[in-house]
XYZ file of C-alpha atoms in Angstrom:
288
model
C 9.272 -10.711 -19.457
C 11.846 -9.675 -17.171
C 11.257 -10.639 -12.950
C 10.187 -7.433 -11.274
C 13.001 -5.476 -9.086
C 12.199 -7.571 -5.794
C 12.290 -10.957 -7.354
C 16.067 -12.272 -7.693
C 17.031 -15.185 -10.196
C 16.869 -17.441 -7.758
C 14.319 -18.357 -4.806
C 15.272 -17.078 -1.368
C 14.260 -16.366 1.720
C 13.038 -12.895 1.689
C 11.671 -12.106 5.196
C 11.044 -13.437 8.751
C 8.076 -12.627 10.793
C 7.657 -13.501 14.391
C 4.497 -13.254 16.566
C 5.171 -13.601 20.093
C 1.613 -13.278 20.925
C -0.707 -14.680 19.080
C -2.883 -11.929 16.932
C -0.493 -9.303 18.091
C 1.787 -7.588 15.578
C 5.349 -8.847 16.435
C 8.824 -8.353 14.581
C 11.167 -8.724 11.215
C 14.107 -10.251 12.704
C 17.360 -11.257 10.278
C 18.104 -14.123 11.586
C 15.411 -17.141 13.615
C 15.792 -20.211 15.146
C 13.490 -23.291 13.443
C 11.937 -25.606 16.343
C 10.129 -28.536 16.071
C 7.023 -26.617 16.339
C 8.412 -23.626 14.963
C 10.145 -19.833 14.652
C 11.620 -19.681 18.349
C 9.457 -17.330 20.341
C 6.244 -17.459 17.911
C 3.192 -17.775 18.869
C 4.355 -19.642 22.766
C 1.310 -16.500 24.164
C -1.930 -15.907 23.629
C -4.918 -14.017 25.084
C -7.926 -15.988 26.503
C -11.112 -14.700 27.136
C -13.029 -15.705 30.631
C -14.025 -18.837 29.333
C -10.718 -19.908 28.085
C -11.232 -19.371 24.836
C -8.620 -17.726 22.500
C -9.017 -14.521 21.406
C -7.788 -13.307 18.393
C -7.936 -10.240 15.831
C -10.958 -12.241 14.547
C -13.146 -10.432 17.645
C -10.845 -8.413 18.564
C -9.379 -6.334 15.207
C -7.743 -4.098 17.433
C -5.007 -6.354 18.251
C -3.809 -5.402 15.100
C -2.299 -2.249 16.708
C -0.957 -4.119 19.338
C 2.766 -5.395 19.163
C 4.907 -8.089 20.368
C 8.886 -8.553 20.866
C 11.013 -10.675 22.349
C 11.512 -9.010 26.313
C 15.058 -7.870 27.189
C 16.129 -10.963 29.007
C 16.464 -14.247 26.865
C 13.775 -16.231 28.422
C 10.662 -15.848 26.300
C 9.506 -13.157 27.850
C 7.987 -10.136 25.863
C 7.827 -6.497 25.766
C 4.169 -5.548 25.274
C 3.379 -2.335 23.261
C -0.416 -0.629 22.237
C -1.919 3.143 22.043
C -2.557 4.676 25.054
C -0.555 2.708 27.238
C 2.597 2.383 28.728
C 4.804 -0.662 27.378
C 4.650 -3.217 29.949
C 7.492 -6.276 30.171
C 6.386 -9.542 31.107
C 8.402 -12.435 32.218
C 7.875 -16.425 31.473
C 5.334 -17.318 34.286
C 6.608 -20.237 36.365
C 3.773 -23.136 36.403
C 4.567 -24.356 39.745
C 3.744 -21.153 40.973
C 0.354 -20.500 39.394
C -0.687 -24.124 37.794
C -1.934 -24.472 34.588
C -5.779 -23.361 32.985
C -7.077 -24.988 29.996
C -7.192 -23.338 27.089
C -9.801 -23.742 23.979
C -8.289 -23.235 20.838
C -11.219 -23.656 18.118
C -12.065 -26.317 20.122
C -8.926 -28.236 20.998
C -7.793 -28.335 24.868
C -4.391 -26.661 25.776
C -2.919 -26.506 29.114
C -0.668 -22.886 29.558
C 0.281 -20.967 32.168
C -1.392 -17.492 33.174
C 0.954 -14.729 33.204
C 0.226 -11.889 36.379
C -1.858 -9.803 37.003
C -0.171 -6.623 35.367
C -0.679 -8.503 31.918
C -3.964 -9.222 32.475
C -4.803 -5.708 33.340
C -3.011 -4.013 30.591
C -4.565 -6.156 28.005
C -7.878 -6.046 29.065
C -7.514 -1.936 29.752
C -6.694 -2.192 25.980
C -9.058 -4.228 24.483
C -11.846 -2.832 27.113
C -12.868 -6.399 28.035
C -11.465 -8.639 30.625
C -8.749 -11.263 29.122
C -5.808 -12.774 30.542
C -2.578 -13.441 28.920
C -1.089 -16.900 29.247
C 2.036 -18.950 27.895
C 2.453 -22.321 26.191
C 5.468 -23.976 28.666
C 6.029 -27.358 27.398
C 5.401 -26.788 23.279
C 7.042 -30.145 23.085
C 3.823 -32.071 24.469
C 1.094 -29.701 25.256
C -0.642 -29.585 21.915
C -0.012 -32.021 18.332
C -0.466 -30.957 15.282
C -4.085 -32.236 13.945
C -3.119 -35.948 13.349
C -4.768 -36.160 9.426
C -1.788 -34.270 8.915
C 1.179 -34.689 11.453
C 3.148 -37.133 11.772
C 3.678 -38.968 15.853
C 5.031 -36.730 18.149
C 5.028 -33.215 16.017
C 3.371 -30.390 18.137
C 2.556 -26.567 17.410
C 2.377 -23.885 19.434
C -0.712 -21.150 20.099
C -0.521 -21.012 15.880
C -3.628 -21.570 14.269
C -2.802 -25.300 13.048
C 1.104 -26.276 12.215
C 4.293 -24.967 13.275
C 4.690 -22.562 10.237
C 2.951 -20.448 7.389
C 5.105 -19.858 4.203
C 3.936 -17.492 1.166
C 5.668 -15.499 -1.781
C 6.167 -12.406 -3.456
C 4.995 -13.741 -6.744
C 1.749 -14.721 -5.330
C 1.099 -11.634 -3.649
C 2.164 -9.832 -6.840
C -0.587 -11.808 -8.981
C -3.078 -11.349 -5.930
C -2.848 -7.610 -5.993
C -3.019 -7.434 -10.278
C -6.162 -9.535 -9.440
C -7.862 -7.477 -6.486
C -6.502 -4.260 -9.202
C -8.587 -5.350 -12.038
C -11.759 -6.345 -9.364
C -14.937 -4.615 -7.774
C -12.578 -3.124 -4.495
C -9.531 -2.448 -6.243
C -9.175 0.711 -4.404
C -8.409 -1.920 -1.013
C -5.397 -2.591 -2.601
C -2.293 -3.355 -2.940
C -2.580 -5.113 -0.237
C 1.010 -5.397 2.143
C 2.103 -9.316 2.770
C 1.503 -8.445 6.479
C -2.662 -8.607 6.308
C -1.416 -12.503 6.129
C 0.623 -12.856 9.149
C 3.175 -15.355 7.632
C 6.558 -16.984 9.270
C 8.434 -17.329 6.377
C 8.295 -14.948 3.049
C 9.951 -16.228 0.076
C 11.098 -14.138 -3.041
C 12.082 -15.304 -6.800
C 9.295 -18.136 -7.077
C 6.373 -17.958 -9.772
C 2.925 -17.051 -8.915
C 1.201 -20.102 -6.998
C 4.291 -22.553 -7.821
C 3.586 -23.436 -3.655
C 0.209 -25.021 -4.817
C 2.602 -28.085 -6.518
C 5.380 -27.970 -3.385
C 5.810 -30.969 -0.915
C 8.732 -30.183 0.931
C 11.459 -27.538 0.797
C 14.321 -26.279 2.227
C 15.592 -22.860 3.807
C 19.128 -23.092 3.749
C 19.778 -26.276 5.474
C 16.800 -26.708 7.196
C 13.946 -29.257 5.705
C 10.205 -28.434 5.943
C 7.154 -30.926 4.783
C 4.280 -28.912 2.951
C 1.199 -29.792 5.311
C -1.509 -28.366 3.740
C -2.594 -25.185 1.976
C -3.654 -22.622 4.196
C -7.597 -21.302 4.410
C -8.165 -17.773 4.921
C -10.290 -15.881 7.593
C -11.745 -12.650 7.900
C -8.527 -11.452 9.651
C -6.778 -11.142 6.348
C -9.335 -8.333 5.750
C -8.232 -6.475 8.873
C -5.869 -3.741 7.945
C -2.942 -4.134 10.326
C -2.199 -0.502 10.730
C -5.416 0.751 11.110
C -7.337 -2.171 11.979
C -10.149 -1.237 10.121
C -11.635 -4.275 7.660
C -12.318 -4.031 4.060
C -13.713 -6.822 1.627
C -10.227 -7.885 0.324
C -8.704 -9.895 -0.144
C -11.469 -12.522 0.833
C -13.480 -11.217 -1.863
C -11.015 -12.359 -4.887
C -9.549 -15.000 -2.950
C -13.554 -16.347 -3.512
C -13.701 -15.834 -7.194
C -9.998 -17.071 -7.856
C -8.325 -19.472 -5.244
C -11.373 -21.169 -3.929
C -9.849 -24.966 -3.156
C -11.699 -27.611 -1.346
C -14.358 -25.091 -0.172
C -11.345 -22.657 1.125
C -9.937 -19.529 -0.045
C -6.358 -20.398 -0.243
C -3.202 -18.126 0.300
C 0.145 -19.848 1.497
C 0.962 -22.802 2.924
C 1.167 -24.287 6.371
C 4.600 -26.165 6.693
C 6.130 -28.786 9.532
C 9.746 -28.655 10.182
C 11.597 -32.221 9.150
C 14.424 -30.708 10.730
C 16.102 -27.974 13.077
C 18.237 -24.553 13.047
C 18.922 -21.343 12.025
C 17.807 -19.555 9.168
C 18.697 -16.569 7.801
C 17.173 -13.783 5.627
C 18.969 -14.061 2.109
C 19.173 -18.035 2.810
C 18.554 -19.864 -0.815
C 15.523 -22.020 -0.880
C 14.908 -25.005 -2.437
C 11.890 -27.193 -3.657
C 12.776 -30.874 -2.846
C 9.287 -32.718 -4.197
C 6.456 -31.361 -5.463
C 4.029 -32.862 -7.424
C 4.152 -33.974 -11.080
């Protein structure tokens, strides 16, 4: 059967996605830097809640509508964007200034650094509940990736576990034929955004990441972590951010691993440097 139009003869990287704030939409760029804990500039904010406690399209679906991109001065600062407000630019907050508050992110310990008051106000305007926005300084030591996992010294940033979240075309092709021939099949297709990936790859078969172990983009060397679990914010329509059953619902009845519904996989970087859309990639080990 021949590969459909989007799938070239040979695996490559197909798209970028970077989230400057965590649960916000963010941006498609050509071209990203790969740190030890990730895409440069993804996922270093994050909203907290007045206990500390992230917040995240999870409670808050209408982050969704929300976007994220880089600011205009090359800091890691961003340019803040949502309905009914004015777009609102906010500088890297200086932690001698302010000090640090601890952050709970499901229930690990962070220490970032508040941004001003302006951010605090425009995101809680929008959301219509008070929440500050704060920034992860020091991604280098502030938070290591779960240790059943990681190896010493590798950290993450405000992500949900590990530096970065890789899925295909082919798999999202076989999940929408399933979710087509299911009980909600008028939820989908469903776009590759509704799972808020780092890295997209095109030209692989359907769930050949299930067998991966490491891989390359280009020159650049990942290790395959772990497979990534799904939550209820793949169910969250990103443009709307109205929630459906899907995928959750087939993801139960046909990827169900190890008591988790399964899409993508979570990836640490073995090495550093750029990566660009187009890039070949390359399975290095994978299992037998």
């Amino acid at each position: 059967m021949p590969k459909p139009p989007h799938q070239p003869v040979h695996p490559v990287l197909h798209a970028l996605r970077i989230h400057p704030v965590k649960s916000m939409a963010g941006c498609t760029p050509g071209r990203a830097l790969i740190e030890p804990w990730g895409l440069a500039g993804d996922r270093r904010w994050t909203l907290i809640d007045g206990t500390g406690k992230v917040v995240t399209q999870r409670q808050q679906p209408r982050l969704a509508l929300a976007r994220a991109e880089p600011g205009p001065e090359p800091d890691g600062g961003v340019r803040l964007y949502a309905p009914g407000l004015e777009p609102l630019t906010v500088g890297v907050p200086e932690p001698q200034r302010g000090g640090t508050v601890a952050v709970d992110i499901f229930g690990t310990r962070v220490e970032a650094v508040p941004a001003g008051h302006d951010a605090h106000a425009w995101a809680s305007s929008y959301l219509g509940v008070e929440v500050r926005l704060v920034h992860l300084d020091a991604p280098a030591s502030r938070r290591p990736v779960d240790p059943l996992f990681a190896r010493p010294g590798e950290t993450v940033s405000f992500a949900d576990g590990f530096p970065l979240l890789v899925t295909t075309l082919g798999s999202l092709d076989a999940l929408n034929s399933l979710i087509a021939r299911g009980d909600h099949e008028k939820e989908g297709p469903l776009p590759m955004d509704r799972f808020r990936p780092n890295l997209v790859v095109a030209g692989t078969e359907a769930w050949a990441e299930d067998g991966w172990r490491r891989v390359a983009v280009g020159e650049v060397v990942f290790r395959v972590a772990k497979p990534c679990g799904r939550c209820v914010i793949t169910t969250t329509d990103q443009r709307t951010a109205e929630r459906g059953k899907e995928p959750l619902h087939t993801l139960g009845r046909h990827r169900r691993i190890d008591g988790r519904l399964i899409f993508g996989q979570n990836l640490v970087p073995e090495s550093t440097g750029t990566v660009l859309v187009g890039d070949p990639f390359t399975v290095l080990d994978r299992d037998d």
